[in-house]
DNA sequence: ACTATTTAGTGCGATATCGGATTATATGCA
DNA sequence: TGCATATAATCCGATATCGCACTAAATAGT
């Protein structure tokens, strides 16, 4: 019966993570839909997230660094970068320190667009914040970040 | 300066949700990749999640109910259902209560596949559980669920 | 210096996802 | 009953995402 309990614990652990990941998947879906509803047609969350990253972390990153940051395949990042470059929101230049590589820089237009998109979304977020205090959102973050880092490590190791 | 403080709070609230949604997006990405790495080629997370739902919630649901449950467009669900049906993991039958509608039922093969997939993933999950206690995962759930429900409501209203 | 291996980015083909229009059935209302 | 509207599912076209193979440049080992 120690075995049974162990088996039961196992099942419970599995179930807990499945439910959690399922909820996370749906939330990703919903939040992306909310953002895209406020952006001009053709502007996707993946692109907006990239602009945000270049501001928050700093621009000049290489495509590979960006792919790793978002945990998407290199080819996907190549595609996203090409779209944003065509749109004039970023500039891609050779990496002076590595001939194989490139660097991604924000343009003024990119910064402006990001500001504008941010402003367009603010009302929705504030409405959400009225029902779900930002402190509560912040409280969720450490656990999620820890989980993300564990998954990150597992992927490489 | 009350204005400044207000503006600052606004910014902080915005930032909190952006960071949270960003983390959620990456986690969705990573967990999907982890699952798919353990599934036969061509079997995607969206399909596996559907099988799980039909077990956890109960089968006999209509395509539209399923689309709403996962917050994906109807057309996406049509596609996913068609794949699983072709594979023999689900059976789609007319809805006796509504001539426009259908019902989705699990087949024995579908149940068997799901069991098998679950078992294949268990080691990964248990490894994760060793570093991140399931209770901690469970503790994250209420907040995320509340947030998800708020986004759900916002979408319709 | 030279070759083998690793690494950064891209081209290409397959397909999952999605929005818009269409069809069939159900519901509401006169 | 008959007609207008709403709803369930699908069809179609566009495209974001992804895996695989390839090229070019850097690094390691001799």
Coordinates of C-alpha atoms (C1' of nucleotides) in Angstrom, one line a residue:
Chain A
X1 CA 0.0 0.0 0.0
X2 CA 3.0 2.2 0.3
X3 CA 3.2 1.5 -3.4
X4 CA -0.4 2.5 -3.9
X5 CA 0.2 5.8 -2.1
X6 CA 3.3 6.3 -4.2
X7 CA 1.4 5.6 -7.3
X8 CA -1.3 8.0 -6.2
X9 CA 1.2 10.7 -5.5
X10 CA 2.7 10.2 -8.9
X11 CA -0.7 10.5 -10.5
X12 CA -1.5 13.6 -8.4
X13 CA 1.8 15.2 -9.4
X14 CA 1.2 14.5 -13.1
X15 CA -2.3 15.8 -12.9
X16 CA -1.1 19.0 -11.1
X17 CA 1.4 19.8 -13.9
X18 CA -1.0 18.9 -16.7
X19 CA -3.7 21.2 -15.4
X20 CA -1.2 23.9 -14.8
X21 CA 0.3 23.7 -18.3
X22 CA -3.2 23.5 -19.8
X23 CA -4.2 26.7 -18.0
X24 CA -1.0 28.4 -19.1
X25 CA -1.6 27.4 -22.7
X26 CA -5.1 28.9 -22.7
X27 CA -3.9 32.1 -21.0
X28 CA -1.2 32.5 -23.6
X29 CA -3.9 32.1 -26.3
X30 CA -6.2 34.6 -24.6
X31 CA -3.6 37.3 -23.9
X32 CA -2.3 37.1 -27.4
X33 CA -5.8 37.5 -28.8
X34 CA -6.4 40.5 -26.5
X35 CA -3.2 42.2 -27.7
X36 CA -3.8 41.5 -31.3
X37 CA -7.3 42.9 -31.1
X38 CA -5.8 46.3 -30.3
X39 CA -3.0 46.2 -32.9
X40 CA -3.3 47.1 -36.6
X41 CA -4.1 44.1 -38.8
X42 CA -1.1 42.0 -39.6
X43 CA 0.7 43.0 -36.4
X44 CA 1.1 39.9 -34.3
X45 CA 2.0 39.4 -30.7
X46 CA 5.3 37.7 -31.6
X47 CA 6.4 40.9 -33.4
X48 CA 5.2 43.2 -30.6
X49 CA 6.9 41.0 -28.0
X50 CA 10.2 41.3 -29.9
X51 CA 10.0 45.1 -29.9
X52 CA 9.3 45.0 -26.2
X53 CA 12.3 42.8 -25.6
X54 CA 14.6 45.1 -27.5
X55 CA 13.5 47.9 -25.3
X56 CA 13.5 46.1 -22.0
X57 CA 16.6 44.1 -22.3
X58 CA 18.4 46.3 -24.8
X59 CA 18.8 46.2 -28.6
X60 CA 21.8 45.1 -30.5
X61 CA 21.0 41.5 -29.7
X62 CA 21.7 38.8 -32.3
X63 CA 18.9 36.8 -33.9
X64 CA 20.0 33.7 -32.1
X65 CA 20.0 35.4 -28.7
X66 CA 16.5 36.6 -29.5
X67 CA 15.4 33.1 -30.5
X68 CA 16.7 31.7 -27.3
X69 CA 15.0 34.4 -25.2
X70 CA 11.6 33.6 -26.7
X71 CA 12.3 29.9 -27.0
X72 CA 11.4 29.6 -30.6
X73 CA 13.4 28.0 -33.4
X74 CA 15.9 30.0 -35.2
X75 CA 13.9 29.9 -38.4
X76 CA 10.9 31.4 -36.7
X77 CA 13.0 34.3 -35.4
X78 CA 14.5 34.8 -38.9
X79 CA 10.9 35.2 -40.2
X80 CA 9.8 37.6 -37.5
X81 CA 12.9 39.7 -37.9
X82 CA 12.4 39.9 -41.6
X83 CA 8.8 41.1 -41.2
X84 CA 9.8 43.8 -38.7
X85 CA 12.7 44.9 -40.9
X86 CA 10.5 45.2 -44.0
X87 CA 8.1 47.3 -41.9
X88 CA 11.0 49.5 -40.8
X89 CA 10.6 48.9 -37.1
X90 CA 14.0 47.4 -36.7
X91 CA 17.3 47.6 -38.5
X92 CA 19.5 44.5 -39.0
X93 CA 23.2 45.1 -39.3
X94 CA 26.3 42.8 -39.5
X95 CA 27.8 41.9 -36.1
X96 CA 31.2 43.6 -36.0
X97 CA 32.5 40.9 -33.7
X98 CA 31.4 37.9 -35.7
X99 CA 31.1 37.7 -39.4
X100 CA 28.5 35.0 -39.3
X101 CA 26.2 37.0 -37.1
X102 CA 24.0 40.1 -37.1
X103 CA 22.7 42.6 -34.7
X104 CA 19.1 43.8 -34.3
X105 CA 18.5 47.5 -33.6
X106 CA 15.3 49.4 -33.0
X107 CA 14.5 52.2 -35.3
X108 CA 12.8 55.4 -34.2
X109 CA 9.7 54.2 -36.1
X110 CA 9.9 50.9 -34.1
X111 CA 10.0 52.8 -30.8
X112 CA 7.2 55.0 -31.9
X113 CA 5.0 52.1 -33.0
X114 CA 5.7 50.3 -29.7
X115 CA 4.7 53.4 -27.7
X116 CA 1.5 53.7 -29.7
X117 CA 0.6 50.0 -29.4
X118 CA 1.3 50.2 -25.7
X119 CA -1.1 53.2 -25.3
X120 CA -3.7 51.4 -27.3
X121 CA -3.6 48.4 -25.0
X122 CA -3.4 50.3 -21.8
X123 CA -7.2 50.7 -21.3
X124 CA -7.7 46.9 -21.6
X125 CA -4.9 46.3 -19.1
X126 CA -6.2 48.8 -16.7
X127 CA -9.7 47.4 -16.9
X128 CA -8.1 44.0 -16.1
X129 CA -6.1 45.6 -13.3
X130 CA -9.3 46.8 -11.7
X131 CA -10.5 43.2 -11.2
X132 CA -7.1 41.6 -10.8
X133 CA -4.7 43.8 -8.8
X134 CA -1.2 44.2 -10.4
X135 CA 0.3 43.1 -7.0
X136 CA -1.5 39.8 -7.5
X137 CA 0.0 39.5 -11.0
X138 CA 3.4 40.3 -9.6
X139 CA 2.9 37.7 -6.9
X140 CA 2.4 35.0 -9.6
X141 CA 5.6 35.9 -11.4
X142 CA 8.4 34.3 -9.2
X143 CA 6.8 30.9 -9.3
X144 CA 6.3 31.0 -13.1
X145 CA 9.8 32.3 -13.7
X146 CA 11.3 29.6 -11.6
X147 CA 9.3 27.0 -13.5
X148 CA 10.4 28.5 -16.8
X149 CA 14.0 28.4 -15.9
X150 CA 13.8 24.8 -14.9
X151 CA 12.2 24.0 -18.3
X152 CA 14.9 26.0 -20.0
X153 CA 17.6 24.0 -18.3
X154 CA 16.0 20.7 -19.0
X155 CA 15.8 21.5 -22.7
X156 CA 19.6 22.0 -23.0
X157 CA 20.9 19.5 -20.5
Chain B
X1 CA 2.3 65.3 -8.8
X2 CA -0.7 63.2 -7.8
X3 CA -0.8 62.9 -11.6
X4 CA 2.8 61.8 -11.7
X5 CA 2.1 59.2 -9.1
X6 CA -0.9 58.0 -10.9
X7 CA 1.0 57.9 -14.2
X8 CA 3.7 55.9 -12.4
X9 CA 1.2 53.5 -11.0
X10 CA -0.3 53.1 -14.4
X11 CA 3.0 52.3 -15.9
X12 CA 3.8 49.8 -13.1
X13 CA 0.5 48.1 -13.6
X14 CA 1.0 47.9 -17.3
X15 CA 4.6 46.6 -16.9
X16 CA 3.5 43.9 -14.3
X17 CA 0.9 42.5 -16.7
X18 CA 3.2 42.6 -19.7
X19 CA 6.0 40.8 -17.9
X20 CA 3.5 38.2 -16.7
X21 CA 1.9 37.6 -20.1
X22 CA 5.4 37.4 -21.6
X23 CA 6.4 34.7 -19.1
X24 CA 3.2 32.9 -19.7
X25 CA 3.8 32.9 -23.4
X26 CA 7.3 31.4 -23.1
X27 CA 6.1 28.8 -20.6
X28 CA 3.4 27.7 -23.1
X29 CA 6.1 27.4 -25.7
X30 CA 8.4 25.4 -23.5
X31 CA 5.8 23.1 -22.1
X32 CA 4.4 22.4 -25.6
X33 CA 7.9 21.6 -26.8
X34 CA 8.5 19.3 -23.9
X35 CA 5.3 17.3 -24.6
X36 CA 5.9 17.1 -28.3
X37 CA 9.4 15.8 -27.8
X38 CA 7.9 12.7 -26.2
X39 CA 5.1 12.1 -28.7
X40 CA 5.3 10.3 -32.0
X41 CA 6.1 12.7 -34.9
X42 CA 3.1 14.5 -36.2
X43 CA 1.3 14.4 -32.8
X44 CA 0.9 17.9 -31.5
X45 CA 0.1 19.3 -28.2
X46 CA -3.2 20.7 -29.4
X47 CA -4.3 17.2 -30.3
X48 CA -3.1 15.7 -27.1
X49 CA -4.8 18.4 -25.1
X50 CA -8.1 17.7 -26.8
X51 CA -7.9 14.0 -25.9
X52 CA -7.2 15.0 -22.3
X53 CA -10.1 17.3 -22.3
X54 CA -12.5 14.6 -23.5
X55 CA -11.4 12.4 -20.7
X56 CA -11.3 15.0 -17.9
X57 CA -14.4 16.9 -18.7
X58 CA -16.3 14.1 -20.6
X59 CA -16.7 13.2 -24.2
X60 CA -19.7 13.9 -26.4
X61 CA -18.9 17.6 -26.5
X62 CA -19.7 19.6 -29.6
X63 CA -16.8 21.1 -31.7
X64 CA -17.9 24.6 -30.7
X65 CA -17.9 23.7 -27.0
X66 CA -14.4 22.4 -27.5
X67 CA -13.2 25.5 -29.4
X68 CA -14.5 27.6 -26.5
X69 CA -12.9 25.5 -23.9
X70 CA -9.5 26.0 -25.5
X71 CA -10.2 29.5 -26.7
X72 CA -9.3 28.8 -30.3
X73 CA -11.3 29.8 -33.4
X74 CA -13.9 27.3 -34.7
X75 CA -11.9 26.6 -37.8
X76 CA -8.9 25.6 -35.8
X77 CA -10.9 23.1 -33.9
X78 CA -12.5 21.7 -37.1
X79 CA -9.0 21.1 -38.3
X80 CA -7.7 19.4 -35.1
X81 CA -10.8 17.3 -34.9
X82 CA -10.4 16.2 -38.5
X83 CA -6.9 15.0 -37.9
X84 CA -7.7 13.1 -34.8
X85 CA -10.7 11.5 -36.5
X86 CA -8.6 10.5 -39.5
X87 CA -6.2 8.9 -37.0
X88 CA -9.0 7.0 -35.4
X89 CA -8.6 8.5 -31.9
X90 CA -12.0 10.1 -31.9
X91 CA -15.3 9.5 -33.5
X92 CA -17.5 12.4 -34.7
X93 CA -21.2 11.7 -34.9
X94 CA -24.3 13.9 -35.6
X95 CA -25.8 15.6 -32.5
X96 CA -29.2 14.0 -32.0
X97 CA -30.4 17.2 -30.3
X98 CA -29.3 19.6 -33.1
X99 CA -29.1 18.9 -36.8
X100 CA -26.4 21.5 -37.3
X101 CA -24.2 20.2 -34.7
X102 CA -22.0 17.2 -34.0
X103 CA -20.6 15.3 -31.0
X104 CA -17.0 14.2 -30.4
X105 CA -16.4 10.8 -28.8
X106 CA -13.2 9.1 -27.7
X107 CA -12.4 5.8 -29.3
X108 CA -10.7 2.9 -27.5
X109 CA -7.7 3.7 -29.6
X110 CA -7.8 7.3 -28.5
X111 CA -7.9 6.3 -24.9
X112 CA -5.1 3.9 -25.4
X113 CA -2.9 6.4 -27.1
X114 CA -3.5 9.0 -24.4
X115 CA -2.5 6.5 -21.7
X116 CA 0.6 5.7 -23.6
X117 CA 1.5 9.3 -24.2
X118 CA 0.9 10.1 -20.6
X119 CA 3.2 7.3 -19.5
X120 CA 5.9 8.6 -22.0
X121 CA 5.8 12.0 -20.4
X122 CA 5.6 10.9 -16.8
X123 CA 9.4 10.7 -16.4
X124 CA 9.9 14.3 -17.5
X125 CA 7.2 15.5 -15.3
X126 CA 8.5 13.6 -12.3
X127 CA 12.0 15.0 -12.9
X128 CA 10.4 18.5 -13.0
X129 CA 8.4 17.6 -9.8
X130 CA 11.7 16.9 -8.0
X131 CA 12.8 20.4 -8.5
X132 CA 9.4 22.1 -8.4
X133 CA 7.0 20.5 -5.9
X134 CA 3.6 19.8 -7.3
X135 CA 2.1 21.7 -4.4
X136 CA 3.8 24.7 -5.6
X137 CA 2.4 24.1 -9.1
X138 CA -1.0 23.7 -7.5
X139 CA -0.6 26.9 -5.6
X140 CA -0.1 28.9 -8.8
X141 CA -3.3 27.5 -10.3
X142 CA -6.0 29.6 -8.5
X143 CA -4.5 32.9 -9.5
X144 CA -4.0 31.8 -13.1
X145 CA -7.5 30.4 -13.3
X146 CA -9.0 33.6 -12.0
X147 CA -7.0 35.6 -14.5
X148 CA -8.1 33.3 -17.3
X149 CA -11.8 33.6 -16.4
X150 CA -11.5 37.4 -16.4
X151 CA -10.0 37.4 -19.9
X152 CA -12.7 35.0 -21.0
X153 CA -15.4 37.3 -19.8
X154 CA -13.8 40.4 -21.3
X155 CA -13.7 38.6 -24.7
X156 CA -17.4 38.0 -24.9
X157 CA -18.7 41.1 -23.1
Chain C
dA1 C1' 48.9 26.8 -41.9
dC2 C1' 45.4 23.2 -42.5
dT3 C1' 41.7 20.4 -41.8
dA4 C1' 37.6 19.0 -38.9
dT5 C1' 34.2 20.6 -36.1
dT6 C1' 31.1 23.9 -34.4
dT7 C1' 28.1 27.8 -34.8
dA8 C1' 25.0 31.7 -37.1
dG9 C1' 21.9 32.5 -40.3
dT10 C1' 18.9 31.4 -44.3
dG11 C1' 16.1 28.8 -48.1
dC12 C1' 12.7 25.5 -48.7
dG13 C1' 8.7 22.6 -48.0
dA14 C1' 5.1 21.1 -44.9
dT15 C1' 1.4 22.2 -42.0
dA16 C1' -1.0 24.3 -37.9
dT17 C1' -3.6 28.3 -37.2
dC18 C1' -6.6 31.8 -38.4
dG19 C1' -10.1 35.3 -40.7
dG20 C1' -13.8 35.7 -44.0
dA21 C1' -17.3 33.8 -46.7
dT22 C1' -20.7 29.9 -47.3
dT23 C1' -24.1 26.2 -46.2
dA24 C1' -27.4 24.0 -43.4
dT25 C1' -30.3 24.0 -39.6
dA26 C1' -32.7 26.2 -35.8
dT27 C1' -35.0 29.9 -33.6
dG28 C1' -37.8 34.2 -33.3
dC29 C1' -41.6 36.7 -34.7
dA30 C1' -45.4 38.3 -37.4
Chain D
dT1 C1' -47.2 29.0 -41.7
dG2 C1' -43.7 32.0 -43.7
dC3 C1' -39.8 34.9 -43.4
dA4 C1' -35.8 37.0 -41.0
dT5 C1' -32.2 36.3 -38.0
dA6 C1' -28.9 33.5 -35.4
dT7 C1' -26.0 29.6 -34.9
dA8 C1' -22.9 25.2 -36.0
dA9 C1' -19.8 23.7 -39.0
dT10 C1' -17.0 23.8 -43.0
dC11 C1' -14.4 25.6 -47.2
dC12 C1' -10.9 28.5 -48.8
dG13 C1' -7.0 31.5 -48.9
dA14 C1' -3.2 33.6 -46.4
dT15 C1' 0.5 33.2 -43.3
dA16 C1' 3.1 32.1 -38.9
dT17 C1' 5.6 28.4 -37.3
dC18 C1' 8.6 24.7 -37.7
dG19 C1' 12.1 20.9 -39.2
dC20 C1' 15.6 19.8 -42.4
dA21 C1' 19.3 20.8 -45.3
dC22 C1' 22.7 24.2 -46.7
dT23 C1' 26.2 28.0 -46.7
dA24 C1' 29.5 30.9 -44.5
dA25 C1' 32.4 32.0 -40.8
dA26 C1' 34.7 30.9 -36.5
dT27 C1' 37.1 27.8 -33.5
dA28 C1' 39.9 23.6 -32.2
dG29 C1' 43.3 20.4 -32.8
dT30 C1' 47.2 19.0 -35.1

